Coordinates of C-alpha atoms in Angstrom, one line a residue:
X14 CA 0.0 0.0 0.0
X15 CA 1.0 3.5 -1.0
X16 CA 1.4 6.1 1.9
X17 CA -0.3 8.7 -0.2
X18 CA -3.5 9.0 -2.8
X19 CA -3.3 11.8 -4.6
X20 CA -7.0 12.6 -6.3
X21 CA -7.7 15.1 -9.3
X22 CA -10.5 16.3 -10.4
X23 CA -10.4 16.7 -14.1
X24 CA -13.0 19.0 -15.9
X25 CA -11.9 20.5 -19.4
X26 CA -8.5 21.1 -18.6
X27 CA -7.0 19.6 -21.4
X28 CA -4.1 22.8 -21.0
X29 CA -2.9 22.4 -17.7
X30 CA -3.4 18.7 -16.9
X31 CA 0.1 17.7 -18.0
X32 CA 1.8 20.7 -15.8
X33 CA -0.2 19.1 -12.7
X34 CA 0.8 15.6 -13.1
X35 CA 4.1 16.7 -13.8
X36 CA 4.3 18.7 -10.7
X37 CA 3.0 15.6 -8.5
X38 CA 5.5 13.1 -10.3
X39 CA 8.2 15.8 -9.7
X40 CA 8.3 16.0 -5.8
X41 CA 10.7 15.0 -3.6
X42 CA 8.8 12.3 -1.8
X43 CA 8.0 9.6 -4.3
X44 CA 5.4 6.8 -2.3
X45 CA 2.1 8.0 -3.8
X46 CA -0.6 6.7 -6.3
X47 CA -2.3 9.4 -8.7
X48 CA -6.5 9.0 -9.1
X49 CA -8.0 10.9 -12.0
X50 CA -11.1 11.1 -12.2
X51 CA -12.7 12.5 -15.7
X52 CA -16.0 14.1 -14.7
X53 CA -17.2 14.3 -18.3
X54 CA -14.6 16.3 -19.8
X55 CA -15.5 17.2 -23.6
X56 CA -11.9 19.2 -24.6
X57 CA -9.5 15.6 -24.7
X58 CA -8.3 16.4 -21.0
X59 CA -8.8 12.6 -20.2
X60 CA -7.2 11.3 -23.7
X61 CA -4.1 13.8 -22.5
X62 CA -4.2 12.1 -18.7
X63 CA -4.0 8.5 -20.5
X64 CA -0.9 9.1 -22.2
X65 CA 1.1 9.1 -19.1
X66 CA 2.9 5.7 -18.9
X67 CA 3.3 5.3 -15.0
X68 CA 1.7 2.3 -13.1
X69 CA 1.1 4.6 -10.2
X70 CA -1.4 6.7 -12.3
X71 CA -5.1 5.6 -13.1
X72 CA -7.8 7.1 -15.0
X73 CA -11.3 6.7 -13.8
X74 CA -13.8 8.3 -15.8
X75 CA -17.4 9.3 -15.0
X76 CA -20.6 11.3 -16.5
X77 CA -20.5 15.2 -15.4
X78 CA -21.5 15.8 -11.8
X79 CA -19.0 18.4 -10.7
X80 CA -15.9 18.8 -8.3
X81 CA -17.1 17.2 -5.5
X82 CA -18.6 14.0 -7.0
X83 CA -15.2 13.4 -8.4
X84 CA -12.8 14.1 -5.4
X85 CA -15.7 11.7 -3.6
X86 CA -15.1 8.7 -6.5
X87 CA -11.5 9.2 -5.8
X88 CA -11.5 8.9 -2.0
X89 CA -13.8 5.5 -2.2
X90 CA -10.9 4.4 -5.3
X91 CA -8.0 5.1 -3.4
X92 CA -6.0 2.8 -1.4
X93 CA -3.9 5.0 1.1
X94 CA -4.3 6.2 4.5
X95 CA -3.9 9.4 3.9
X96 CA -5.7 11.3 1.3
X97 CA -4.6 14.7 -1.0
X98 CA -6.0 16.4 -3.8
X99 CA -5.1 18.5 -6.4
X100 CA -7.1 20.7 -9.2
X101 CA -6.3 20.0 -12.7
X102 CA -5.3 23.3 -13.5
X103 CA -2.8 23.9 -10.0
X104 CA 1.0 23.0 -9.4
X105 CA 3.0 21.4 -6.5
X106 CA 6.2 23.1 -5.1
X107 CA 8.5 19.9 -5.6
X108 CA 8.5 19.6 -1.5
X109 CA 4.9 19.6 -0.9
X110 CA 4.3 15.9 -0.4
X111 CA 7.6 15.5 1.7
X112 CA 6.1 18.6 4.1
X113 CA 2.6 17.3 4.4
X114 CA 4.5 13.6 5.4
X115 CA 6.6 15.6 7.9
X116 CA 3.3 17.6 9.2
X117 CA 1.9 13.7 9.9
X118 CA 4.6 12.1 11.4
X119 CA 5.1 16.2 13.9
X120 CA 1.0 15.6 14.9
X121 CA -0.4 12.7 14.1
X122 CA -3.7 13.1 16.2
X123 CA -4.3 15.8 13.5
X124 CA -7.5 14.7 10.8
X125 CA -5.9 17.0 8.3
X126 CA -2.4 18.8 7.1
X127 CA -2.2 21.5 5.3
X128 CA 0.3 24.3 3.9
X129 CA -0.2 28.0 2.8
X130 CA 0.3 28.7 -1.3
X131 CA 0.7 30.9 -3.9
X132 CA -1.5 32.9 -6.2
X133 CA -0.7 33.2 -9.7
X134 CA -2.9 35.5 -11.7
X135 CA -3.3 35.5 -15.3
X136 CA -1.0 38.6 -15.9
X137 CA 1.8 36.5 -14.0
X138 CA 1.4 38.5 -10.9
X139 CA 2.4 36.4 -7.6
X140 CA 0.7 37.0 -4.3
X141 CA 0.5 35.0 -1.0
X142 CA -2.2 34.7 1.8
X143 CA -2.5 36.0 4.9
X144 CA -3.2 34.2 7.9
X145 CA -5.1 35.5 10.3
X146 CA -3.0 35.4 13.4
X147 CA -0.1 33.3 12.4
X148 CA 3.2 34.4 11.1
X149 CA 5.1 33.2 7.5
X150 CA 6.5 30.0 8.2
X151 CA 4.6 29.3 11.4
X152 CA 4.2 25.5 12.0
X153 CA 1.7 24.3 14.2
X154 CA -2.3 22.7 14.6
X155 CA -4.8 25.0 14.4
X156 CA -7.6 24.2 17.6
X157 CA -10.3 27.0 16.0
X158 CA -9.9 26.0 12.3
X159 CA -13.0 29.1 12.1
X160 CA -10.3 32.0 13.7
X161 CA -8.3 31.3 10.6
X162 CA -10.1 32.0 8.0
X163 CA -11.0 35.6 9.2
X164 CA -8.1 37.2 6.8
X165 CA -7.7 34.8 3.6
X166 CA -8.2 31.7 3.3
X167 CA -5.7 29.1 4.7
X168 CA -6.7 25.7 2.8
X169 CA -7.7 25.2 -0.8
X170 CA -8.5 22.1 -1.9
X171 CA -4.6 22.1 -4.0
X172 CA -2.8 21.8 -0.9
X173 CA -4.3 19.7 2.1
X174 CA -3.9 15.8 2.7
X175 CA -6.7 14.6 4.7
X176 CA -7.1 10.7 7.3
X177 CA -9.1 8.3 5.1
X178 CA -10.9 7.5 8.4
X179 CA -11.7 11.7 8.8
X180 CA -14.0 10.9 5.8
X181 CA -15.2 7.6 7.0
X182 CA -16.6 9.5 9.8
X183 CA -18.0 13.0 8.6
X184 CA -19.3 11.9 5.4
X185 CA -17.5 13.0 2.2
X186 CA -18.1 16.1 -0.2
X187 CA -21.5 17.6 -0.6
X188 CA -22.5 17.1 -4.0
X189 CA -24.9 19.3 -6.3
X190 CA -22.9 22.2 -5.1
X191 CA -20.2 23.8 -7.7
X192 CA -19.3 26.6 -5.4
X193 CA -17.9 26.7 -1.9
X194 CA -18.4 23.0 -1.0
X195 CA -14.5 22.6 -0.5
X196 CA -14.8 25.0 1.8
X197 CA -17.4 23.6 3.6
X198 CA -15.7 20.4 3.6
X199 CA -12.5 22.1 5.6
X200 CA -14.8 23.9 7.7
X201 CA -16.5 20.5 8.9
X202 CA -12.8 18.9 9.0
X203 CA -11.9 21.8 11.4
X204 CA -15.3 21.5 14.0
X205 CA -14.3 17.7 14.6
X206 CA -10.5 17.5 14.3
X207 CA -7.2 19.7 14.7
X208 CA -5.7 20.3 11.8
X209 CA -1.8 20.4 11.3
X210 CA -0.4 23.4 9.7
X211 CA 2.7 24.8 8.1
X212 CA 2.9 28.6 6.8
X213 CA 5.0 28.8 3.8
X214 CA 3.8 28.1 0.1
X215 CA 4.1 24.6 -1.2
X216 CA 1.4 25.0 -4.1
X217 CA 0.8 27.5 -6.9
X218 CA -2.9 28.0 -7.3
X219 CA -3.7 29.4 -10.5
X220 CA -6.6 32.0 -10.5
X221 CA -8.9 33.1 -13.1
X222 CA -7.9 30.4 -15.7
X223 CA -10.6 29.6 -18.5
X224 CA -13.3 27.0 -17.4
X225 CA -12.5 28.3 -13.5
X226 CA -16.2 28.0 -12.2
X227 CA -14.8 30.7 -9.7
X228 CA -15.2 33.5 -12.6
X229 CA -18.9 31.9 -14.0
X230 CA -20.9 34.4 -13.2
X231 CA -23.8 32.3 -14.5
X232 CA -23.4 30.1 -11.2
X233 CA -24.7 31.9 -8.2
X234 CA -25.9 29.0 -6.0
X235 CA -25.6 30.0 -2.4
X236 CA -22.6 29.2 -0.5
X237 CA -23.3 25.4 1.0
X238 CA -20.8 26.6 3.9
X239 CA -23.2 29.5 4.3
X240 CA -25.9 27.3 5.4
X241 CA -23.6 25.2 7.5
X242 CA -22.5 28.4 9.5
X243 CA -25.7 29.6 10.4
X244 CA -27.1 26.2 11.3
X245 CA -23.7 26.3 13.4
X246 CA -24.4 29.5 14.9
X247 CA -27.5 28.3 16.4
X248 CA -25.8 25.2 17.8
X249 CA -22.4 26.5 18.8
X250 CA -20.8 28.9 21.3
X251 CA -17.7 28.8 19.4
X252 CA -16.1 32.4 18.6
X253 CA -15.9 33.7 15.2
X254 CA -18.7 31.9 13.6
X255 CA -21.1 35.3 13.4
X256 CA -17.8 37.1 11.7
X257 CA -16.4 34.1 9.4
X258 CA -20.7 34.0 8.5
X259 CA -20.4 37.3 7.3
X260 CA -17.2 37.7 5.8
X261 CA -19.3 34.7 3.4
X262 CA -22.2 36.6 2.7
X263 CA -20.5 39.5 1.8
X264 CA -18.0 37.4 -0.8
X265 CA -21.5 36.1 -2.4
X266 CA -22.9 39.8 -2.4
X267 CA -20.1 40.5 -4.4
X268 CA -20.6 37.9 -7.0
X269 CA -24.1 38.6 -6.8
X270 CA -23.4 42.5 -7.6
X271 CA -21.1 41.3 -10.4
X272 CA -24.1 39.0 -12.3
X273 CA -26.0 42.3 -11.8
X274 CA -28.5 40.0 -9.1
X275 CA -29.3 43.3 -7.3
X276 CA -32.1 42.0 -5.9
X277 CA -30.5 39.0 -4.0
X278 CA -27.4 40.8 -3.4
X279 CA -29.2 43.5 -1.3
X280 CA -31.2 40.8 0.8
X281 CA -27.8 39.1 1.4
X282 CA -26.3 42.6 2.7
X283 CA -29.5 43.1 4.8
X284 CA -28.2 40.4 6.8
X285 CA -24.7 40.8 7.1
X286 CA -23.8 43.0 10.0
X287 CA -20.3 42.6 11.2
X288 CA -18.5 45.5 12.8
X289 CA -15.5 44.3 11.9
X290 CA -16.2 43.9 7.9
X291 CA -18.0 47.5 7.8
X292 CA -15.8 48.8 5.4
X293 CA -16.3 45.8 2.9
X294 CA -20.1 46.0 3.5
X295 CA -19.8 49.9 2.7
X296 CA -17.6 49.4 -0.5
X297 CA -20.7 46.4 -1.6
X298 CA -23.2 49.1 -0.9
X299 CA -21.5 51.8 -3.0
X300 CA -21.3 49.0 -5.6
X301 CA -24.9 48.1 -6.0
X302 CA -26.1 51.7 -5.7
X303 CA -23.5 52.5 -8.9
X304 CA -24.7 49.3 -10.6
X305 CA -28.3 50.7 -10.0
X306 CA -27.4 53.9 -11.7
X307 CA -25.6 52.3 -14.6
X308 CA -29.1 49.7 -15.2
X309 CA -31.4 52.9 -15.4
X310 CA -29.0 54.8 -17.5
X311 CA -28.3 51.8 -19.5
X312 CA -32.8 51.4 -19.8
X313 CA -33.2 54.6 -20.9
X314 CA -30.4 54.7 -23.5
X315 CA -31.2 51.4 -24.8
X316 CA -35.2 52.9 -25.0
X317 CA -34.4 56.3 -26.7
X318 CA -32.0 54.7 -29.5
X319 CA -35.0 52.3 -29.9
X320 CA -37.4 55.3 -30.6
X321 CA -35.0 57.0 -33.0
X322 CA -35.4 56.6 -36.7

């Protein structure tokens, strides 16, 4: 048995897959298997995965249900004890793998193990996270998995490893949901276990690539995390639920604004009201008053050229 699965998600992204697998079968520690899963792709990404000759690489392929239906095909496929994942369009540092063994072997009561990363936008431009409370480098287990996502975010779903028994025992990705249910996943990881962390960028996550559901404004399902954190906040005395809760909301205001969902957007403000966020809530408001300005203007333009011979 391997000591690590490493499961990808592959959805039309025939142009990157070959950078990710190359970036997994580069790293320094080398005891791992490689589950692909092909969620229906259309664009030749799984022909491109198949002509890998490795026998620790598979190719499972499946019809189109999303992310987390294929991340959950690869968990019940793979034969480790310890579970990773990696997006078909992201990159490994070559030492991620050998950090997320030494995270294991530092804390093994930890359910998870995770490490910070890098942000690489289309124009090239780099930029890192920031923690809430914990400084570059920091190693350590995070006890309020909630605290730390009050700044950015400190897991994506390119750079944790997770128990195989953690998922045995919480139940694996919510399906149905193409936005947010990574997140909801970690979140649900972090009420039930401690989670083993190390501050310094071992993956490159590649932001605003083509086919990124992140930039499809035609996909404005609420949050599932949302949901979770309220039902939490009704059921928990834990601190930072109420701000985490809002610091959501207002992210889904935002795309909501940016699909021109006024409506929505304003009875998702209504309900945000965290001091702490006031200036982001103020920003959101100036927003969707501007974007009401630009619809009328926009109405009675379109109606007066409509009018004219």
């Amino acid at each position: 048995m391997v000591a690590v699965s490493v499961v990808i998600p592959l959805y039309n992204k025939a142009p990157y897959i070959e950078r990710t697998i190359m970036s997994i079968l580069s790293q320094t520690f080398q005891d791992f298997e490689i589950i692909i899963v092909d969620d229906g792709s259309t664009d030749g990404s799984a022909e491109k995965a198949e002509t890998w000759i490795d026998d620790r690489i598979s190719v499972r392929k499946m019809e189109h249900k999303g992310a987390s239906a294929a991340r959950n095909e690869g968990i019940l496929a793979s034969t480790a004890d310890l579970i990773t994942f990696i997006d078909a369009d992201d990159e490994w540092k070559p030492r991620f793998l050998e950090t997320i063994i030494h995270l294991q072997d530092k804390y093994p009561e930890c359910g998870a193990y995770a490490t910070s990363y890098e942000i690489q936008l289309p124009t090239r431009k780099k930029t890192f996270p920031t923690i809430y409370q914990t400084p570059v480098q920091w190693e350590g287990v995070f006890t309020n998995y909630v605290e730390k996502t009050l700044k950015d975010l400190p897991i994506i779903s390119s750079a944790i490893a997770v128990r195989k028994k953690v998922f045995e025992e919480i139940g694996l990705f919510k399906e149905g949901e193409p936005l947010g249910e990574d997140q909801d996943m970690w979140l649900r990881i972090g009420m039930n276990y401690p989670i083993a962390y190390k501050n310094e960028s071992y993956a490159i996550y590649y932001r605003g690539l083509e086919n990124s559901v992140c930039t499809d404004l035609t996909i404005l399902n609420r949050y599932p995390i949302i949901y979770s954190l309220e039902n939490l906040l009704h059921k928990e005395e834990m601190p930072y639920i109420d701000l985490y809760l809002s610091k959501l909301k207002l992210d889904y205001s935002k795309r909501l604004l940016e699909a021109n969902q006024l409506e929505s957007a304003w009875e998702e403000l209504q309900q945000t009201d965290a001091k702490v966020y006031r200036w982001e809530k103020t920003k959101l408001w100036m927003f969707y008053y501007w974007k009401k300005i630009i619809n009328k203007y926009s109405f009675h333009t379109k109606k007066y050229n409509k009018e004219c011979p």
